JSON list of C-alpha atoms in Angstrom, two decimals:
[
{"chain": "A", "resi": 1, "resn": "UNK", "atom": "CA", "xyz": [-221.69, -43.42, -67.84]},
{"chain": "A", "resi": 2, "resn": "UNK", "atom": "CA", "xyz": [-219.88, -46.60, -68.80]},
{"chain": "A", "resi": 3, "resn": "UNK", "atom": "CA", "xyz": [-216.16, -46.99, -68.33]},
{"chain": "A", "resi": 4, "resn": "UNK", "atom": "CA", "xyz": [-214.27, -49.15, -70.79]},
{"chain": "A", "resi": 5, "resn": "UNK", "atom": "CA", "xyz": [-211.96, -51.72, -69.25]},
{"chain": "A", "resi": 6, "resn": "UNK", "atom": "CA", "xyz": [-208.53, -52.33, -70.70]},
{"chain": "A", "resi": 7, "resn": "UNK", "atom": "CA", "xyz": [-208.31, -55.85, -72.00]},
{"chain": "A", "resi": 8, "resn": "UNK", "atom": "CA", "xyz": [-205.19, -57.94, -71.25]},
{"chain": "A", "resi": 9, "resn": "UNK", "atom": "CA", "xyz": [-204.23, -57.74, -74.92]},
{"chain": "A", "resi": 10, "resn": "UNK", "atom": "CA", "xyz": [-204.38, -53.93, -74.92]},
{"chain": "A", "resi": 11, "resn": "UNK", "atom": "CA", "xyz": [-202.49, -53.76, -71.62]},
{"chain": "A", "resi": 12, "resn": "UNK", "atom": "CA", "xyz": [-199.76, -55.96, -73.02]},
{"chain": "A", "resi": 13, "resn": "UNK", "atom": "CA", "xyz": [-199.47, -53.70, -76.06]},
{"chain": "A", "resi": 14, "resn": "UNK", "atom": "CA", "xyz": [-199.15, -50.59, -73.86]},
{"chain": "A", "resi": 15, "resn": "UNK", "atom": "CA", "xyz": [-196.30, -52.09, -71.86]},
{"chain": "A", "resi": 16, "resn": "UNK", "atom": "CA", "xyz": [-194.46, -52.98, -75.05]},
{"chain": "A", "resi": 17, "resn": "UNK", "atom": "CA", "xyz": [-194.39, -49.40, -76.42]},
{"chain": "A", "resi": 18, "resn": "UNK", "atom": "CA", "xyz": [-191.67, -47.80, -74.21]},
{"chain": "A", "resi": 19, "resn": "UNK", "atom": "CA", "xyz": [-188.77, -49.92, -75.55]},
{"chain": "A", "resi": 20, "resn": "UNK", "atom": "CA", "xyz": [-189.44, -48.56, -79.03]},
{"chain": "A", "resi": 21, "resn": "UNK", "atom": "CA", "xyz": [-189.18, -45.01, -77.66]},
{"chain": "A", "resi": 22, "resn": "UNK", "atom": "CA", "xyz": [-185.83, -45.94, -76.14]},
{"chain": "A", "resi": 23, "resn": "UNK", "atom": "CA", "xyz": [-184.66, -47.27, -79.49]},
{"chain": "A", "resi": 24, "resn": "UNK", "atom": "CA", "xyz": [-185.50, -43.93, -81.09]},
{"chain": "A", "resi": 25, "resn": "UNK", "atom": "CA", "xyz": [-183.40, -42.17, -78.47]},
{"chain": "A", "resi": 26, "resn": "UNK", "atom": "CA", "xyz": [-180.42, -44.38, -79.24]},
{"chain": "A", "resi": 27, "resn": "UNK", "atom": "CA", "xyz": [-180.86, -43.76, -82.97]},
{"chain": "A", "resi": 28, "resn": "UNK", "atom": "CA", "xyz": [-180.99, -40.01, -82.41]},
{"chain": "A", "resi": 29, "resn": "UNK", "atom": "CA", "xyz": [-177.59, -40.18, -80.69]},
{"chain": "A", "resi": 30, "resn": "UNK", "atom": "CA", "xyz": [-176.15, -42.02, -83.66]},
{"chain": "A", "resi": 31, "resn": "UNK", "atom": "CA", "xyz": [-177.71, -39.46, -86.01]},
{"chain": "A", "resi": 32, "resn": "UNK", "atom": "CA", "xyz": [-176.30, -36.59, -83.94]},
{"chain": "A", "resi": 33, "resn": "UNK", "atom": "CA", "xyz": [-172.79, -38.07, -84.05]},
{"chain": "A", "resi": 34, "resn": "UNK", "atom": "CA", "xyz": [-173.12, -38.62, -87.79]},
{"chain": "A", "resi": 35, "resn": "UNK", "atom": "CA", "xyz": [-174.24, -35.04, -88.41]},
{"chain": "A", "resi": 36, "resn": "UNK", "atom": "CA", "xyz": [-171.35, -33.66, -86.37]},
{"chain": "A", "resi": 37, "resn": "UNK", "atom": "CA", "xyz": [-168.79, -35.85, -88.15]},
{"chain": "A", "resi": 38, "resn": "UNK", "atom": "CA", "xyz": [-170.08, -34.86, -91.57]},
{"chain": "A", "resi": 39, "resn": "UNK", "atom": "CA", "xyz": [-170.16, -31.18, -90.60]},
{"chain": "A", "resi": 40, "resn": "UNK", "atom": "CA", "xyz": [-166.59, -31.14, -89.27]},
{"chain": "A", "resi": 41, "resn": "UNK", "atom": "CA", "xyz": [-165.30, -33.12, -92.27]},
{"chain": "A", "resi": 42, "resn": "UNK", "atom": "CA", "xyz": [-166.92, -30.78, -94.78]},
{"chain": "A", "resi": 43, "resn": "UNK", "atom": "CA", "xyz": [-165.81, -27.68, -92.89]},
{"chain": "A", "resi": 44, "resn": "UNK", "atom": "CA", "xyz": [-162.22, -28.87, -93.18]},
{"chain": "A", "resi": 45, "resn": "UNK", "atom": "CA", "xyz": [-162.82, -29.79, -96.84]},
{"chain": "A", "resi": 46, "resn": "UNK", "atom": "CA", "xyz": [-161.83, -33.41, -96.24]},
{"chain": "A", "resi": 47, "resn": "UNK", "atom": "CA", "xyz": [-163.35, -36.05, -98.49]},
{"chain": "A", "resi": 48, "resn": "UNK", "atom": "CA", "xyz": [-164.60, -39.37, -97.19]},
{"chain": "A", "resi": 49, "resn": "UNK", "atom": "CA", "xyz": [-161.76, -41.08, -99.05]},
{"chain": "A", "resi": 50, "resn": "UNK", "atom": "CA", "xyz": [-159.18, -38.79, -97.41]},
{"chain": "A", "resi": 51, "resn": "UNK", "atom": "CA", "xyz": [-160.64, -39.42, -93.96]},
{"chain": "A", "resi": 52, "resn": "UNK", "atom": "CA", "xyz": [-160.57, -43.15, -94.65]},
{"chain": "A", "resi": 53, "resn": "UNK", "atom": "CA", "xyz": [-156.84, -42.91, -95.45]},
{"chain": "A", "resi": 54, "resn": "UNK", "atom": "CA", "xyz": [-156.16, -40.94, -92.28]},
{"chain": "A", "resi": 55, "resn": "UNK", "atom": "CA", "xyz": [-158.06, -43.27, -89.98]},
{"chain": "A", "resi": 56, "resn": "UNK", "atom": "CA", "xyz": [-157.78, -46.70, -91.58]},
{"chain": "A", "resi": 57, "resn": "UNK", "atom": "CA", "xyz": [-161.56, -46.98, -91.54]},
{"chain": "A", "resi": 58, "resn": "UNK", "atom": "CA", "xyz": [-163.33, -48.08, -94.72]},
{"chain": "A", "resi": 59, "resn": "UNK", "atom": "CA", "xyz": [-165.34, -45.65, -96.80]},
{"chain": "A", "resi": 60, "resn": "UNK", "atom": "CA", "xyz": [-168.38, -47.83, -96.20]},
{"chain": "A", "resi": 61, "resn": "UNK", "atom": "CA", "xyz": [-167.96, -47.63, -92.41]},
{"chain": "A", "resi": 62, "resn": "UNK", "atom": "CA", "xyz": [-167.54, -43.85, -92.53]},
{"chain": "A", "resi": 63, "resn": "UNK", "atom": "CA", "xyz": [-170.68, -43.58, -94.63]},
{"chain": "A", "resi": 64, "resn": "UNK", "atom": "CA", "xyz": [-172.63, -45.65, -92.10]},
{"chain": "A", "resi": 65, "resn": "UNK", "atom": "CA", "xyz": [-171.40, -43.46, -89.22]},
{"chain": "A", "resi": 66, "resn": "UNK", "atom": "CA", "xyz": [-172.27, -40.21, -91.01]},
{"chain": "A", "resi": 67, "resn": "UNK", "atom": "CA", "xyz": [-175.74, -41.50, -91.87]},
{"chain": "A", "resi": 68, "resn": "UNK", "atom": "CA", "xyz": [-176.40, -42.69, -88.32]},
{"chain": "A", "resi": 69, "resn": "UNK", "atom": "CA", "xyz": [-176.67, -46.31, -89.38]},
{"chain": "A", "resi": 70, "resn": "UNK", "atom": "CA", "xyz": [-174.15, -47.66, -86.89]},
{"chain": "A", "resi": 71, "resn": "UNK", "atom": "CA", "xyz": [-173.01, -46.93, -83.37]},
{"chain": "A", "resi": 72, "resn": "UNK", "atom": "CA", "xyz": [-169.26, -46.18, -83.43]},
{"chain": "A", "resi": 73, "resn": "UNK", "atom": "CA", "xyz": [-167.11, -47.30, -80.51]},
{"chain": "A", "resi": 74, "resn": "UNK", "atom": "CA", "xyz": [-165.24, -44.81, -78.35]},
{"chain": "A", "resi": 75, "resn": "UNK", "atom": "CA", "xyz": [-162.00, -46.01, -79.95]},
{"chain": "A", "resi": 76, "resn": "UNK", "atom": "CA", "xyz": [-163.40, -45.23, -83.40]},
{"chain": "A", "resi": 77, "resn": "UNK", "atom": "CA", "xyz": [-164.58, -41.80, -82.27]},
{"chain": "A", "resi": 78, "resn": "UNK", "atom": "CA", "xyz": [-161.18, -41.07, -80.78]},
{"chain": "A", "resi": 79, "resn": "UNK", "atom": "CA", "xyz": [-159.53, -42.06, -84.07]},
{"chain": "A", "resi": 80, "resn": "UNK", "atom": "CA", "xyz": [-161.86, -39.74, -85.97]},
{"chain": "A", "resi": 81, "resn": "UNK", "atom": "CA", "xyz": [-161.32, -36.91, -83.50]},
{"chain": "A", "resi": 82, "resn": "UNK", "atom": "CA", "xyz": [-157.54, -37.23, -83.80]},
{"chain": "A", "resi": 83, "resn": "UNK", "atom": "CA", "xyz": [-157.71, -37.29, -87.60]},
{"chain": "A", "resi": 84, "resn": "UNK", "atom": "CA", "xyz": [-159.76, -34.07, -87.61]},
{"chain": "A", "resi": 85, "resn": "UNK", "atom": "CA", "xyz": [-157.84, -32.42, -84.74]},
{"chain": "A", "resi": 86, "resn": "UNK", "atom": "CA", "xyz": [-160.95, -32.24, -82.54]},
{"chain": "A", "resi": 87, "resn": "UNK", "atom": "CA", "xyz": [-161.74, -33.12, -78.93]},
{"chain": "A", "resi": 88, "resn": "UNK", "atom": "CA", "xyz": [-163.83, -36.29, -78.83]},
{"chain": "A", "resi": 89, "resn": "UNK", "atom": "CA", "xyz": [-166.58, -34.38, -76.98]},
{"chain": "A", "resi": 90, "resn": "UNK", "atom": "CA", "xyz": [-167.21, -32.38, -80.17]},
{"chain": "A", "resi": 91, "resn": "UNK", "atom": "CA", "xyz": [-169.28, -35.25, -81.53]},
{"chain": "A", "resi": 92, "resn": "UNK", "atom": "CA", "xyz": [-171.73, -35.01, -78.62]},
{"chain": "A", "resi": 93, "resn": "UNK", "atom": "CA", "xyz": [-172.03, -31.25, -78.22]},
{"chain": "A", "resi": 94, "resn": "UNK", "atom": "CA", "xyz": [-175.53, -31.00, -79.74]},
{"chain": "A", "resi": 95, "resn": "UNK", "atom": "CA", "xyz": [-176.90, -34.07, -78.03]},
{"chain": "A", "resi": 96, "resn": "UNK", "atom": "CA", "xyz": [-177.09, -32.54, -74.52]},
{"chain": "A", "resi": 97, "resn": "UNK", "atom": "CA", "xyz": [-180.51, -33.01, -73.02]},
{"chain": "A", "resi": 98, "resn": "UNK", "atom": "CA", "xyz": [-182.78, -30.07, -73.75]},
{"chain": "A", "resi": 99, "resn": "UNK", "atom": "CA", "xyz": [-183.22, -27.77, -70.77]},
{"chain": "A", "resi": 100, "resn": "UNK", "atom": "CA", "xyz": [-186.44, -25.84, -70.41]},
{"chain": "A", "resi": 101, "resn": "UNK", "atom": "CA", "xyz": [-186.26, -22.08, -70.05]},
{"chain": "A", "resi": 102, "resn": "UNK", "atom": "CA", "xyz": [-186.59, -20.77, -66.51]},
{"chain": "A", "resi": 103, "resn": "UNK", "atom": "CA", "xyz": [-189.57, -18.43, -66.15]},
{"chain": "A", "resi": 104, "resn": "UNK", "atom": "CA", "xyz": [-189.70, -16.48, -62.89]},
{"chain": "A", "resi": 105, "resn": "UNK", "atom": "CA", "xyz": [-192.84, -14.38, -62.39]},
{"chain": "A", "resi": 106, "resn": "UNK", "atom": "CA", "xyz": [-192.61, -10.92, -60.90]},
{"chain": "A", "resi": 107, "resn": "UNK", "atom": "CA", "xyz": [-192.13, -11.13, -57.15]},
{"chain": "A", "resi": 108, "resn": "UNK", "atom": "CA", "xyz": [-191.35, -14.85, -57.16]},
{"chain": "A", "resi": 109, "resn": "UNK", "atom": "CA", "xyz": [-187.55, -14.63, -57.02]},
{"chain": "A", "resi": 110, "resn": "UNK", "atom": "CA", "xyz": [-185.79, -16.25, -54.07]},
{"chain": "A", "resi": 111, "resn": "UNK", "atom": "CA", "xyz": [-184.57, -13.73, -51.52]},
{"chain": "A", "resi": 112, "resn": "UNK", "atom": "CA", "xyz": [-180.94, -14.67, -50.95]},
{"chain": "A", "resi": 113, "resn": "UNK", "atom": "CA", "xyz": [-180.09, -11.80, -48.63]},
{"chain": "A", "resi": 114, "resn": "UNK", "atom": "CA", "xyz": [-182.62, -10.42, -46.14]},
{"chain": "A", "resi": 115, "resn": "UNK", "atom": "CA", "xyz": [-183.12, -6.68, -46.32]},
{"chain": "A", "resi": 116, "resn": "UNK", "atom": "CA", "xyz": [-180.88, -5.00, -43.76]},
{"chain": "A", "resi": 117, "resn": "UNK", "atom": "CA", "xyz": [-182.49, -2.13, -41.80]},
{"chain": "A", "resi": 118, "resn": "UNK", "atom": "CA", "xyz": [-179.34, -0.05, -42.17]},
{"chain": "A", "resi": 119, "resn": "UNK", "atom": "CA", "xyz": [-178.34, -1.01, -45.70]},
{"chain": "A", "resi": 120, "resn": "UNK", "atom": "CA", "xyz": [-181.82, -1.60, -47.18]},
{"chain": "A", "resi": 121, "resn": "UNK", "atom": "CA", "xyz": [-180.09, -3.88, -49.63]},
{"chain": "A", "resi": 122, "resn": "UNK", "atom": "CA", "xyz": [-182.11, -6.79, -51.03]},
{"chain": "A", "resi": 123, "resn": "UNK", "atom": "CA", "xyz": [-181.08, -9.45, -53.53]},
{"chain": "A", "resi": 124, "resn": "UNK", "atom": "CA", "xyz": [-183.38, -11.89, -55.33]},
{"chain": "A", "resi": 125, "resn": "UNK", "atom": "CA", "xyz": [-182.13, -14.93, -57.24]},
{"chain": "A", "resi": 126, "resn": "UNK", "atom": "CA", "xyz": [-184.22, -15.12, -60.42]},
{"chain": "A", "resi": 127, "resn": "UNK", "atom": "CA", "xyz": [-183.14, -18.66, -61.33]},
{"chain": "A", "resi": 128, "resn": "UNK", "atom": "CA", "xyz": [-180.07, -20.44, -62.61]},
{"chain": "A", "resi": 129, "resn": "UNK", "atom": "CA", "xyz": [-179.11, -22.61, -65.51]},
{"chain": "A", "resi": 130, "resn": "UNK", "atom": "CA", "xyz": [-176.04, -24.72, -66.16]},
{"chain": "A", "resi": 131, "resn": "UNK", "atom": "CA", "xyz": [-174.42, -25.81, -69.38]},
{"chain": "A", "resi": 132, "resn": "UNK", "atom": "CA", "xyz": [-172.99, -29.32, -68.79]},
{"chain": "A", "resi": 133, "resn": "UNK", "atom": "CA", "xyz": [-170.94, -29.26, -71.98]},
{"chain": "A", "resi": 134, "resn": "UNK", "atom": "CA", "xyz": [-169.07, -26.13, -70.92]},
{"chain": "A", "resi": 135, "resn": "UNK", "atom": "CA", "xyz": [-169.17, -26.64, -67.15]},
{"chain": "A", "resi": 136, "resn": "UNK", "atom": "CA", "xyz": [-170.46, -23.09, -66.64]},
{"chain": "A", "resi": 137, "resn": "UNK", "atom": "CA", "xyz": [-173.44, -22.05, -64.55]},
{"chain": "A", "resi": 138, "resn": "UNK", "atom": "CA", "xyz": [-175.12, -18.62, -64.75]},
{"chain": "A", "resi": 139, "resn": "UNK", "atom": "CA", "xyz": [-177.13, -17.01, -61.95]},
{"chain": "A", "resi": 140, "resn": "UNK", "atom": "CA", "xyz": [-179.12, -13.79, -62.53]},
{"chain": "A", "resi": 141, "resn": "UNK", "atom": "CA", "xyz": [-179.94, -11.60, -59.51]},
{"chain": "A", "resi": 142, "resn": "UNK", "atom": "CA", "xyz": [-182.21, -8.59, -59.13]},
{"chain": "A", "resi": 143, "resn": "UNK", "atom": "CA", "xyz": [-180.68, -6.18, -56.61]},
{"chain": "A", "resi": 144, "resn": "UNK", "atom": "CA", "xyz": [-182.56, -3.27, -55.07]},
{"chain": "A", "resi": 145, "resn": "UNK", "atom": "CA", "xyz": [-181.11, -0.40, -53.03]},
{"chain": "A", "resi": 146, "resn": "UNK", "atom": "CA", "xyz": [-184.02, 1.44, -51.47]},
{"chain": "A", "resi": 147, "resn": "UNK", "atom": "CA", "xyz": [-182.20, 3.85, -49.12]},
{"chain": "A", "resi": 148, "resn": "UNK", "atom": "CA", "xyz": [-178.82, 5.53, -48.86]},
{"chain": "A", "resi": 149, "resn": "UNK", "atom": "CA", "xyz": [-176.30, 3.11, -47.36]},
{"chain": "A", "resi": 150, "resn": "UNK", "atom": "CA", "xyz": [-172.73, 3.33, -46.15]},
{"chain": "A", "resi": 151, "resn": "UNK", "atom": "CA", "xyz": [-172.28, -0.32, -45.24]},
{"chain": "A", "resi": 152, "resn": "UNK", "atom": "CA", "xyz": [-173.44, -2.39, -48.22]},
{"chain": "A", "resi": 153, "resn": "UNK", "atom": "CA", "xyz": [-171.20, -5.47, -48.03]},
{"chain": "A", "resi": 154, "resn": "UNK", "atom": "CA", "xyz": [-168.72, -6.12, -50.83]},
{"chain": "A", "resi": 155, "resn": "UNK", "atom": "CA", "xyz": [-168.57, -9.47, -52.62]},
{"chain": "A", "resi": 156, "resn": "UNK", "atom": "CA", "xyz": [-165.72, -11.61, -53.85]},
{"chain": "A", "resi": 157, "resn": "UNK", "atom": "CA", "xyz": [-166.14, -14.93, -55.67]},
{"chain": "A", "resi": 158, "resn": "UNK", "atom": "CA", "xyz": [-165.02, -16.88, -58.72]},
{"chain": "A", "resi": 159, "resn": "UNK", "atom": "CA", "xyz": [-166.10, -16.32, -62.30]},
{"chain": "A", "resi": 160, "resn": "UNK", "atom": "CA", "xyz": [-167.27, -13.15, -64.00]},
{"chain": "A", "resi": 161, "resn": "UNK", "atom": "CA", "xyz": [-170.15, -10.79, -63.26]},
{"chain": "A", "resi": 162, "resn": "UNK", "atom": "CA", "xyz": [-172.19, -8.49, -65.44]},
{"chain": "A", "resi": 163, "resn": "UNK", "atom": "CA", "xyz": [-174.13, -5.54, -64.01]},
{"chain": "A", "resi": 164, "resn": "UNK", "atom": "CA", "xyz": [-176.98, -3.94, -65.96]},
{"chain": "A", "resi": 165, "resn": "UNK", "atom": "CA", "xyz": [-178.55, -0.84, -64.42]},
{"chain": "A", "resi": 166, "resn": "UNK", "atom": "CA", "xyz": [-182.36, -0.78, -64.61]},
{"chain": "A", "resi": 167, "resn": "UNK", "atom": "CA", "xyz": [-183.23, 2.42, -62.75]},
{"chain": "A", "resi": 168, "resn": "UNK", "atom": "CA", "xyz": [-181.71, 5.00, -60.46]},
{"chain": "A", "resi": 169, "resn": "UNK", "atom": "CA", "xyz": [-177.99, 5.70, -60.17]},
{"chain": "A", "resi": 170, "resn": "UNK", "atom": "CA", "xyz": [-175.20, 4.44, -57.96]},
{"chain": "A", "resi": 171, "resn": "UNK", "atom": "CA", "xyz": [-171.44, 4.28, -57.52]},
{"chain": "A", "resi": 172, "resn": "UNK", "atom": "CA", "xyz": [-170.08, 0.75, -57.95]},
{"chain": "A", "resi": 173, "resn": "UNK", "atom": "CA", "xyz": [-166.63, -0.25, -56.78]},
{"chain": "A", "resi": 174, "resn": "UNK", "atom": "CA", "xyz": [-164.45, -2.90, -58.39]},
{"chain": "A", "resi": 175, "resn": "UNK", "atom": "CA", "xyz": [-161.08, -3.22, -56.75]},
{"chain": "A", "resi": 176, "resn": "UNK", "atom": "CA", "xyz": [-159.69, 0.29, -56.32]},
{"chain": "A", "resi": 177, "resn": "UNK", "atom": "CA", "xyz": [-161.82, 1.82, -59.09]},
{"chain": "A", "resi": 178, "resn": "UNK", "atom": "CA", "xyz": [-165.22, 3.48, -58.77]},
{"chain": "A", "resi": 179, "resn": "UNK", "atom": "CA", "xyz": [-167.83, 3.57, -61.54]},
{"chain": "A", "resi": 180, "resn": "UNK", "atom": "CA", "xyz": [-170.94, 5.77, -61.71]},
{"chain": "A", "resi": 181, "resn": "UNK", "atom": "CA", "xyz": [-173.78, 3.68, -63.16]},
{"chain": "A", "resi": 182, "resn": "UNK", "atom": "CA", "xyz": [-177.09, 5.06, -64.40]},
{"chain": "A", "resi": 183, "resn": "UNK", "atom": "CA", "xyz": [-180.08, 3.41, -66.10]},
{"chain": "A", "resi": 184, "resn": "UNK", "atom": "CA", "xyz": [-178.96, 1.53, -69.22]},
{"chain": "A", "resi": 185, "resn": "UNK", "atom": "CA", "xyz": [-175.29, 1.29, -68.18]},
{"chain": "A", "resi": 186, "resn": "UNK", "atom": "CA", "xyz": [-173.54, -2.06, -67.90]},
{"chain": "A", "resi": 187, "resn": "UNK", "atom": "CA", "xyz": [-170.36, -3.22, -66.22]},
{"chain": "A", "resi": 188, "resn": "UNK", "atom": "CA", "xyz": [-168.58, -6.56, -66.67]},
{"chain": "A", "resi": 189, "resn": "UNK", "atom": "CA", "xyz": [-165.66, -7.70, -64.53]},
{"chain": "A", "resi": 190, "resn": "UNK", "atom": "CA", "xyz": [-163.71, -10.54, -62.91]},
{"chain": "A", "resi": 191, "resn": "UNK", "atom": "CA", "xyz": [-165.60, -11.33, -59.72]},
{"chain": "A", "resi": 192, "resn": "UNK", "atom": "CA", "xyz": [-162.60, -12.56, -57.74]},
{"chain": "A", "resi": 193, "resn": "UNK", "atom": "CA", "xyz": [-161.77, -8.91, -57.04]},
{"chain": "A", "resi": 194, "resn": "UNK", "atom": "CA", "xyz": [-163.76, -7.20, -54.20]},
{"chain": "A", "resi": 195, "resn": "UNK", "atom": "CA", "xyz": [-166.78, -5.41, -55.65]},
{"chain": "A", "resi": 196, "resn": "UNK", "atom": "CA", "xyz": [-170.14, -3.93, -54.78]},
{"chain": "A", "resi": 197, "resn": "UNK", "atom": "CA", "xyz": [-172.24, -0.72, -54.64]},
{"chain": "A", "resi": 198, "resn": "UNK", "atom": "CA", "xyz": [-170.85, 1.99, -52.38]},
{"chain": "A", "resi": 199, "resn": "UNK", "atom": "CA", "xyz": [-173.44, 4.76, -52.64]},
{"chain": "A", "resi": 200, "resn": "UNK", "atom": "CA", "xyz": [-176.77, 5.33, -54.36]},
{"chain": "A", "resi": 201, "resn": "UNK", "atom": "CA", "xyz": [-177.17, 8.74, -56.02]},
{"chain": "A", "resi": 202, "resn": "UNK", "atom": "CA", "xyz": [-180.75, 8.30, -57.25]},
{"chain": "A", "resi": 203, "resn": "UNK", "atom": "CA", "xyz": [-183.09, 6.04, -55.28]},
{"chain": "A", "resi": 204, "resn": "UNK", "atom": "CA", "xyz": [-184.44, 3.48, -55.59]},
{"chain": "A", "resi": 205, "resn": "UNK", "atom": "CA", "xyz": [-181.56, 1.94, -57.52]},
{"chain": "A", "resi": 206, "resn": "UNK", "atom": "CA", "xyz": [-182.20, -1.41, -59.18]},
{"chain": "A", "resi": 207, "resn": "UNK", "atom": "CA", "xyz": [-179.89, -3.50, -61.29]},
{"chain": "A", "resi": 208, "resn": "UNK", "atom": "CA", "xyz": [-179.44, -6.98, -62.70]},
{"chain": "A", "resi": 209, "resn": "UNK", "atom": "CA", "xyz": [-176.34, -8.89, -61.61]},
{"chain": "A", "resi": 210, "resn": "UNK", "atom": "CA", "xyz": [-175.52, -11.95, -63.73]},
{"chain": "A", "resi": 211, "resn": "UNK", "atom": "CA", "xyz": [-172.83, -14.21, -62.28]},
{"chain": "A", "resi": 212, "resn": "UNK", "atom": "CA", "xyz": [-171.17, -16.80, -64.54]},
{"chain": "A", "resi": 213, "resn": "UNK", "atom": "CA", "xyz": [-168.83, -19.30, -62.93]},
{"chain": "A", "resi": 214, "resn": "UNK", "atom": "CA", "xyz": [-167.55, -22.85, -63.18]},
{"chain": "A", "resi": 215, "resn": "UNK", "atom": "CA", "xyz": [-169.92, -25.44, -61.70]},
{"chain": "A", "resi": 216, "resn": "UNK", "atom": "CA", "xyz": [-166.99, -26.70, -59.62]},
{"chain": "A", "resi": 217, "resn": "UNK", "atom": "CA", "xyz": [-166.10, -23.33, -58.13]}
]
């Protein structure tokens, strides 16, 4: 079997390709900004001429920005944002890097709390994903109660939490209130108040716990 050798000319061509890919990335940012500007302007029923009067920018310049043919400065974007009563970040909201979905196979979740011999309470983190534009991160947990327990620890943390009962039944405490949850029930609450299961009525009891909180909390 013969193996072809890359000639210097071909090698040089290969090394010259990446910069063009980078140029496309820059152009896509300009296109994204242009699409957002056009969308906000039309939603507010503002013509290009009216926006030009509000901002002092020429109609030609606005047309170039909306068509992605020029890269507007931050000062120009701030002027446009003020004229349309928008935060400047609105122009970048759809340009966040794409995040792949998180696929966790059965049994592959990370055990975050070892099963306690008395409580028989086990929690698996199924993954987590953050949204940089909103500053929020969500963490889904699969919680299993396999035996009756009187000492399942309560939790207290920032953000909100959503419980979705998968099977079994249990009493769940939030603050000074107690909720009976059965398969198919859900419960959403502020997580800065003490909360947690207090007793399982039908074992095993399994539920999803989805915690949403600020990335800085």
